[in-house]
Tab-separated table of C-alpha atoms in Angstrom:
chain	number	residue	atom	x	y	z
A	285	UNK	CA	74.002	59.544	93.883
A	286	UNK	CA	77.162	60.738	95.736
A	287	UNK	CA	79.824	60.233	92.918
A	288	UNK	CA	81.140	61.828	90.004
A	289	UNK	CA	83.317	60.520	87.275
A	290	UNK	CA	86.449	61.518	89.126
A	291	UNK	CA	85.389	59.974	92.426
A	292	UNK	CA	84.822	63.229	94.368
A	293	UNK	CA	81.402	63.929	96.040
A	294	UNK	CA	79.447	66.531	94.679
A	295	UNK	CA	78.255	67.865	98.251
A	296	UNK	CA	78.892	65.952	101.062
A	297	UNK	CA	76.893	68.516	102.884
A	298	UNK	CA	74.051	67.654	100.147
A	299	UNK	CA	74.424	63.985	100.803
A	300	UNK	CA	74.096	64.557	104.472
A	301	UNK	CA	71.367	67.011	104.100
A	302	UNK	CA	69.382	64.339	101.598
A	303	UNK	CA	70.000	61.241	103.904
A	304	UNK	CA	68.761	63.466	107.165
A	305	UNK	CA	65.419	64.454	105.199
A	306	UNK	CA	64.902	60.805	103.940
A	307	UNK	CA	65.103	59.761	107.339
A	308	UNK	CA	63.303	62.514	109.182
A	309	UNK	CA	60.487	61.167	106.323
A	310	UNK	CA	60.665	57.583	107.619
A	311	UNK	CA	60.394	58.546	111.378
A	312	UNK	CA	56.881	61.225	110.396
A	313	UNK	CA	55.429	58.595	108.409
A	314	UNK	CA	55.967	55.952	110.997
A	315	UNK	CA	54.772	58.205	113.966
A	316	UNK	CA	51.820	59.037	112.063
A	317	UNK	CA	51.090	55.243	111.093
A	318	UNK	CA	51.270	54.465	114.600
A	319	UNK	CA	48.976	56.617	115.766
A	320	UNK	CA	46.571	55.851	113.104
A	321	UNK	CA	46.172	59.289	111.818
A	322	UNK	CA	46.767	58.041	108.026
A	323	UNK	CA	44.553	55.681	107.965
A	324	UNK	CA	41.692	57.502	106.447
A	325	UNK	CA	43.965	58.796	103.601
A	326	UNK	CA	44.997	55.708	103.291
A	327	UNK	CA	41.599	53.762	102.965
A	328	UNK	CA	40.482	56.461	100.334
A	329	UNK	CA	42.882	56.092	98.203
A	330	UNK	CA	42.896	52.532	97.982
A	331	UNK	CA	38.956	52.699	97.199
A	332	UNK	CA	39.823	55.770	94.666
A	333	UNK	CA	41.648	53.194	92.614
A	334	UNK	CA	38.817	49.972	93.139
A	335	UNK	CA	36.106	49.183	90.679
A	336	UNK	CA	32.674	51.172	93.095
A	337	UNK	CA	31.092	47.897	94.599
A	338	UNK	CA	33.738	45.372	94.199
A	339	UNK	CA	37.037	46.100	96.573
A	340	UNK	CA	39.170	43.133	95.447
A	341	UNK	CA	38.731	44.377	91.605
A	342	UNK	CA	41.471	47.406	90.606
A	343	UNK	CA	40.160	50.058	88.367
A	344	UNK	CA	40.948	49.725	84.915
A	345	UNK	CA	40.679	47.184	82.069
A	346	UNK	CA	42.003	43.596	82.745
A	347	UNK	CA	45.630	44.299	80.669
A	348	UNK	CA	46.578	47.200	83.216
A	349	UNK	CA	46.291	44.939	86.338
A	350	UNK	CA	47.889	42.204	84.409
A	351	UNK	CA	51.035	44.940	83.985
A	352	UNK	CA	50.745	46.201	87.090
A	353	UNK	CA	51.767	42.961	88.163
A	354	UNK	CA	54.096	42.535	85.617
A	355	UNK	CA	55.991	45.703	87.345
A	356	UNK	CA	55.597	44.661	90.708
A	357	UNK	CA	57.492	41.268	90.193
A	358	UNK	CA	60.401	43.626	89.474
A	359	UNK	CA	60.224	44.615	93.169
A	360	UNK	CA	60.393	40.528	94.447
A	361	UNK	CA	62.642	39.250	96.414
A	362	UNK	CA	63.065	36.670	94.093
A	363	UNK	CA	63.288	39.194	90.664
A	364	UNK	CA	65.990	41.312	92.608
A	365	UNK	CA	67.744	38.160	94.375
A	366	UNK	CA	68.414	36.827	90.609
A	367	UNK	CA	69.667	40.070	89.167
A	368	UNK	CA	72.073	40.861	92.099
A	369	UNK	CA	73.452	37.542	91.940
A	370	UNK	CA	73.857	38.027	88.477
A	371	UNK	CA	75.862	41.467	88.674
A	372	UNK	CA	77.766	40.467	91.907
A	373	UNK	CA	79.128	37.607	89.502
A	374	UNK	CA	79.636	40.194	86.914
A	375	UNK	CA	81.694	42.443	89.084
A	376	UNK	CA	83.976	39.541	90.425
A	377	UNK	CA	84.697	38.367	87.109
A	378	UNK	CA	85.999	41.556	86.098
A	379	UNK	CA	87.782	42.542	88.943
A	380	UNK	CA	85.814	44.638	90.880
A	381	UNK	CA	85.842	42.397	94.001
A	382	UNK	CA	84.982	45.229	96.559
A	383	UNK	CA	82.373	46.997	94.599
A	384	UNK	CA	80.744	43.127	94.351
A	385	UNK	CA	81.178	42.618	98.156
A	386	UNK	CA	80.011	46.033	98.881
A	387	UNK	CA	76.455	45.458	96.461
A	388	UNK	CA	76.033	42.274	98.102
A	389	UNK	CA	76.765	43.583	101.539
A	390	UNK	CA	74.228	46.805	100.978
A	391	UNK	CA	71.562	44.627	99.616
A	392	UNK	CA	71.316	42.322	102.153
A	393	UNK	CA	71.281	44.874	105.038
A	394	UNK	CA	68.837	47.001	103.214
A	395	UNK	CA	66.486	43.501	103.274
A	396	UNK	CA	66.977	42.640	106.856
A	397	UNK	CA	66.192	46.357	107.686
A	398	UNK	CA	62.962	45.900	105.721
A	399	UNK	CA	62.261	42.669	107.421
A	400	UNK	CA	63.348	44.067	110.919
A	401	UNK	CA	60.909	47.069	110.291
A	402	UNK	CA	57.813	45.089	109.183
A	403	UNK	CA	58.404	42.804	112.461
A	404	UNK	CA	58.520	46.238	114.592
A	405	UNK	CA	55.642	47.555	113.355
A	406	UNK	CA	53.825	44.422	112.669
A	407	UNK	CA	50.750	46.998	110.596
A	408	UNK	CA	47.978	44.121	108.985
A	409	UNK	CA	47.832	44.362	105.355
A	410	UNK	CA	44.931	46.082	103.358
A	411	UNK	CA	41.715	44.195	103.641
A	412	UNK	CA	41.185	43.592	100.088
A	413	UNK	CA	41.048	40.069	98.686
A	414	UNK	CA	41.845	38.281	95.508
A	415	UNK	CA	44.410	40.474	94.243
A	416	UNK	CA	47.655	39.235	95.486
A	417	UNK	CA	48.731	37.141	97.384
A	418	UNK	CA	50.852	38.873	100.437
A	419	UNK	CA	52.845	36.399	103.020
A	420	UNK	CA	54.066	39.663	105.156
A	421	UNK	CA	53.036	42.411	107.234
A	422	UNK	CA	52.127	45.897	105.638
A	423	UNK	CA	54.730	48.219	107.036
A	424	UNK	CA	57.131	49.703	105.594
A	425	UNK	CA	56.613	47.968	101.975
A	426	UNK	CA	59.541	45.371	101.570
A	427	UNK	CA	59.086	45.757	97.964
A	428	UNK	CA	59.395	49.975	98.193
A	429	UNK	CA	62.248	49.743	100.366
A	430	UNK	CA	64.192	46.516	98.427
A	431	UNK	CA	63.919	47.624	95.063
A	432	UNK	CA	64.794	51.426	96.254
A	433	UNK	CA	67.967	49.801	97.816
A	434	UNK	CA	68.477	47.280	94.724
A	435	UNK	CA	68.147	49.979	92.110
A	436	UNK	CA	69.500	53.125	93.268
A	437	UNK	CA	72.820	51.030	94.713
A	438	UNK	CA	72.949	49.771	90.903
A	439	UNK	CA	72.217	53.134	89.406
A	440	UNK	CA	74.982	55.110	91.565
A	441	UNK	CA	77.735	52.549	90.409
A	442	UNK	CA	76.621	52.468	87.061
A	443	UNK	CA	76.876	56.295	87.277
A	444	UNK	CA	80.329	56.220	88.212
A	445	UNK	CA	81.226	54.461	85.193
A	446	UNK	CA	79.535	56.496	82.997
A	447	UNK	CA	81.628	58.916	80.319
A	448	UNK	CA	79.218	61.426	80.081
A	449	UNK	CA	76.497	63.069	82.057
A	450	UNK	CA	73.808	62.040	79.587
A	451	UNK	CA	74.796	58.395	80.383
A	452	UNK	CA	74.522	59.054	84.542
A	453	UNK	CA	70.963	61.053	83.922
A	454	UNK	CA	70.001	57.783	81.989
A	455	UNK	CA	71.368	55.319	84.964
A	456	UNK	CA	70.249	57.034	87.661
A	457	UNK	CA	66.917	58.113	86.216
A	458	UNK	CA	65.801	54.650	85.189
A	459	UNK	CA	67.041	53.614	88.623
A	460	UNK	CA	64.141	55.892	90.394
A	461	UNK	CA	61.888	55.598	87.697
A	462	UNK	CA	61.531	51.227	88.446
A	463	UNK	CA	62.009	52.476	92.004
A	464	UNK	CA	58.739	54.627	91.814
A	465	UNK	CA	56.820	52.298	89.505
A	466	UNK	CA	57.452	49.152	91.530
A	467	UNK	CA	55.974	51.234	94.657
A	468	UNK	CA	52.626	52.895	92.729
A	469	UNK	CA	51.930	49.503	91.397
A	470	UNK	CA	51.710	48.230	95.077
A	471	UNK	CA	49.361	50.818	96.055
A	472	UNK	CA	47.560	50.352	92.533
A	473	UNK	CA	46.862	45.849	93.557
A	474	UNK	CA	46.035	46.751	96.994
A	475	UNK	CA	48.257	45.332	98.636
A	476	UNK	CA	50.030	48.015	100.587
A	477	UNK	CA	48.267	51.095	101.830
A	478	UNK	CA	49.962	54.818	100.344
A	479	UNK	CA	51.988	55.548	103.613
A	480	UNK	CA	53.893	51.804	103.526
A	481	UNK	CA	54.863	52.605	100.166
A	482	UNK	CA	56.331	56.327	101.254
A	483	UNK	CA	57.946	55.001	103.826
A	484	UNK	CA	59.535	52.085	101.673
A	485	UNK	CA	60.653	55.120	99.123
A	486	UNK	CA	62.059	56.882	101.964
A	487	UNK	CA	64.464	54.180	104.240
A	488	UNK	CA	65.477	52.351	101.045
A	489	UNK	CA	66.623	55.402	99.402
A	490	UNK	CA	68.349	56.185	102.952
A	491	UNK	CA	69.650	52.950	103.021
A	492	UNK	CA	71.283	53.276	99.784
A	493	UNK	CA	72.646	56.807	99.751
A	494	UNK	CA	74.530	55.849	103.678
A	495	UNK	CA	76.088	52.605	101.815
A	496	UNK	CA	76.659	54.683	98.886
A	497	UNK	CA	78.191	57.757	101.365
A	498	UNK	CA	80.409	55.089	103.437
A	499	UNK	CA	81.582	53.201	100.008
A	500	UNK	CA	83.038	57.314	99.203
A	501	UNK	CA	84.465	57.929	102.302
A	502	UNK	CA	86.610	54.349	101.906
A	503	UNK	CA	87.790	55.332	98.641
A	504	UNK	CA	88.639	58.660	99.935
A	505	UNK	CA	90.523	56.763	102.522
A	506	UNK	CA	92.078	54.507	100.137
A	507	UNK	CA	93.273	57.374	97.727
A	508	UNK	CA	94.784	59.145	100.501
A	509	UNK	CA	97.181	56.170	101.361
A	510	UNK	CA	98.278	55.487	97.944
């Protein structure tokens, strides 16, 4: 993300510049979405990856739908609630009280800004049955934007403790890499249409580069005073 080993930014301006485009992305895709001009798009690339005659049934054998959902329960609100908890524990029982309080603080407003989002827009879900079942509206995708929040928070702070650049390449790489998968396998069950996923992609990684942009700016702050 933001940090280096040291704690100095690598570009503020390239922070700023990053968190404006991420943004800007959320606010096209949702102006489009609202004026239905991606819903065509949308519709044909849901049917791109269906079995020809038989909407509810994902391309594919049976194993890759069976992993596909194995991949999107890393995106669940209950998957991500049990490894924060876990790691917010971690973090307090070695001392790192703030960085717990600021994880726990950035995950739960990146989840009520999902929430408050899908309530705004209130878009209906893909009509394809017998894939999943869904219990929320379609728009942004709560699991694109939570796990983008979840996993790029977690890969920026293990970044900072990393000794060597291979290890923050590693961190933050496998952080976008579940980040992406957990979206495409959303798109791949049906249950979210292309542009819900992009947009989840785009405020959750917003959401987590600001927290991750304020949490520098504090230590900044606190530096300076010591």
């Amino acid at each position: 993300m933001i940090w280096n080993k040291g704690g100095g930014s690598i570009s503020s301006y390239a922070g700023g510049a990053a968190l404006a485009a991420l943004l800007g992305g959320f606010g096209l895709i949702a102006d489009e979405v609202s004026e239905g001009e991606t819903m065509k798009i949308d519709q044909a690339v849901l049917l791109a990856l269906r079995t020809p005659g038989d909407p509810s049934d994902p391309i594919g054998p049976a194993w890759v739908e069976e992993a596909a959902r194995d991949i999107t329960a890393l995106g669940s609100f209950s998957v991500l609630f049990i490894l924060i908890t876990v790691v917010v524990i971690h973090l307090f029982l070695i001392g790192r009280i703030r960085t717990g309080w600021f994880l726990t603080v950035s995950v739960i407003g990146g989840t009520l800004l999902s929430s408050g989002l899908k309530s705004l827009f209130d878009r209906p879900r893909p009509d394809l049955t017998g894939v999943a079942r869904v219990f929320t509206t379609s728009f942004p995708s709560g699991h694109a934007t939570v796990s983008a929040v979840v996993y790029l928070t977690l890969g920026a702070l293990l970044s900072e403790m990393a000794e060597s650049r291979g290890q923050k390449i590693l961190y933050l790489g496998s952080a976008a890499l579940l980040t992406v998968m957990v979206g495409l396998s959303r798109i791949y069950l049906g249950v979210h249409y292309p542009t819900d996923v992009l947009a989840g992609w785009s405020i959750g990684a917003g959401w987590a580069l600001a927290c991750a942009m304020l949490a520098h700016l504090y230590r900044q702050r606190i530096a300076s005073k010591a």
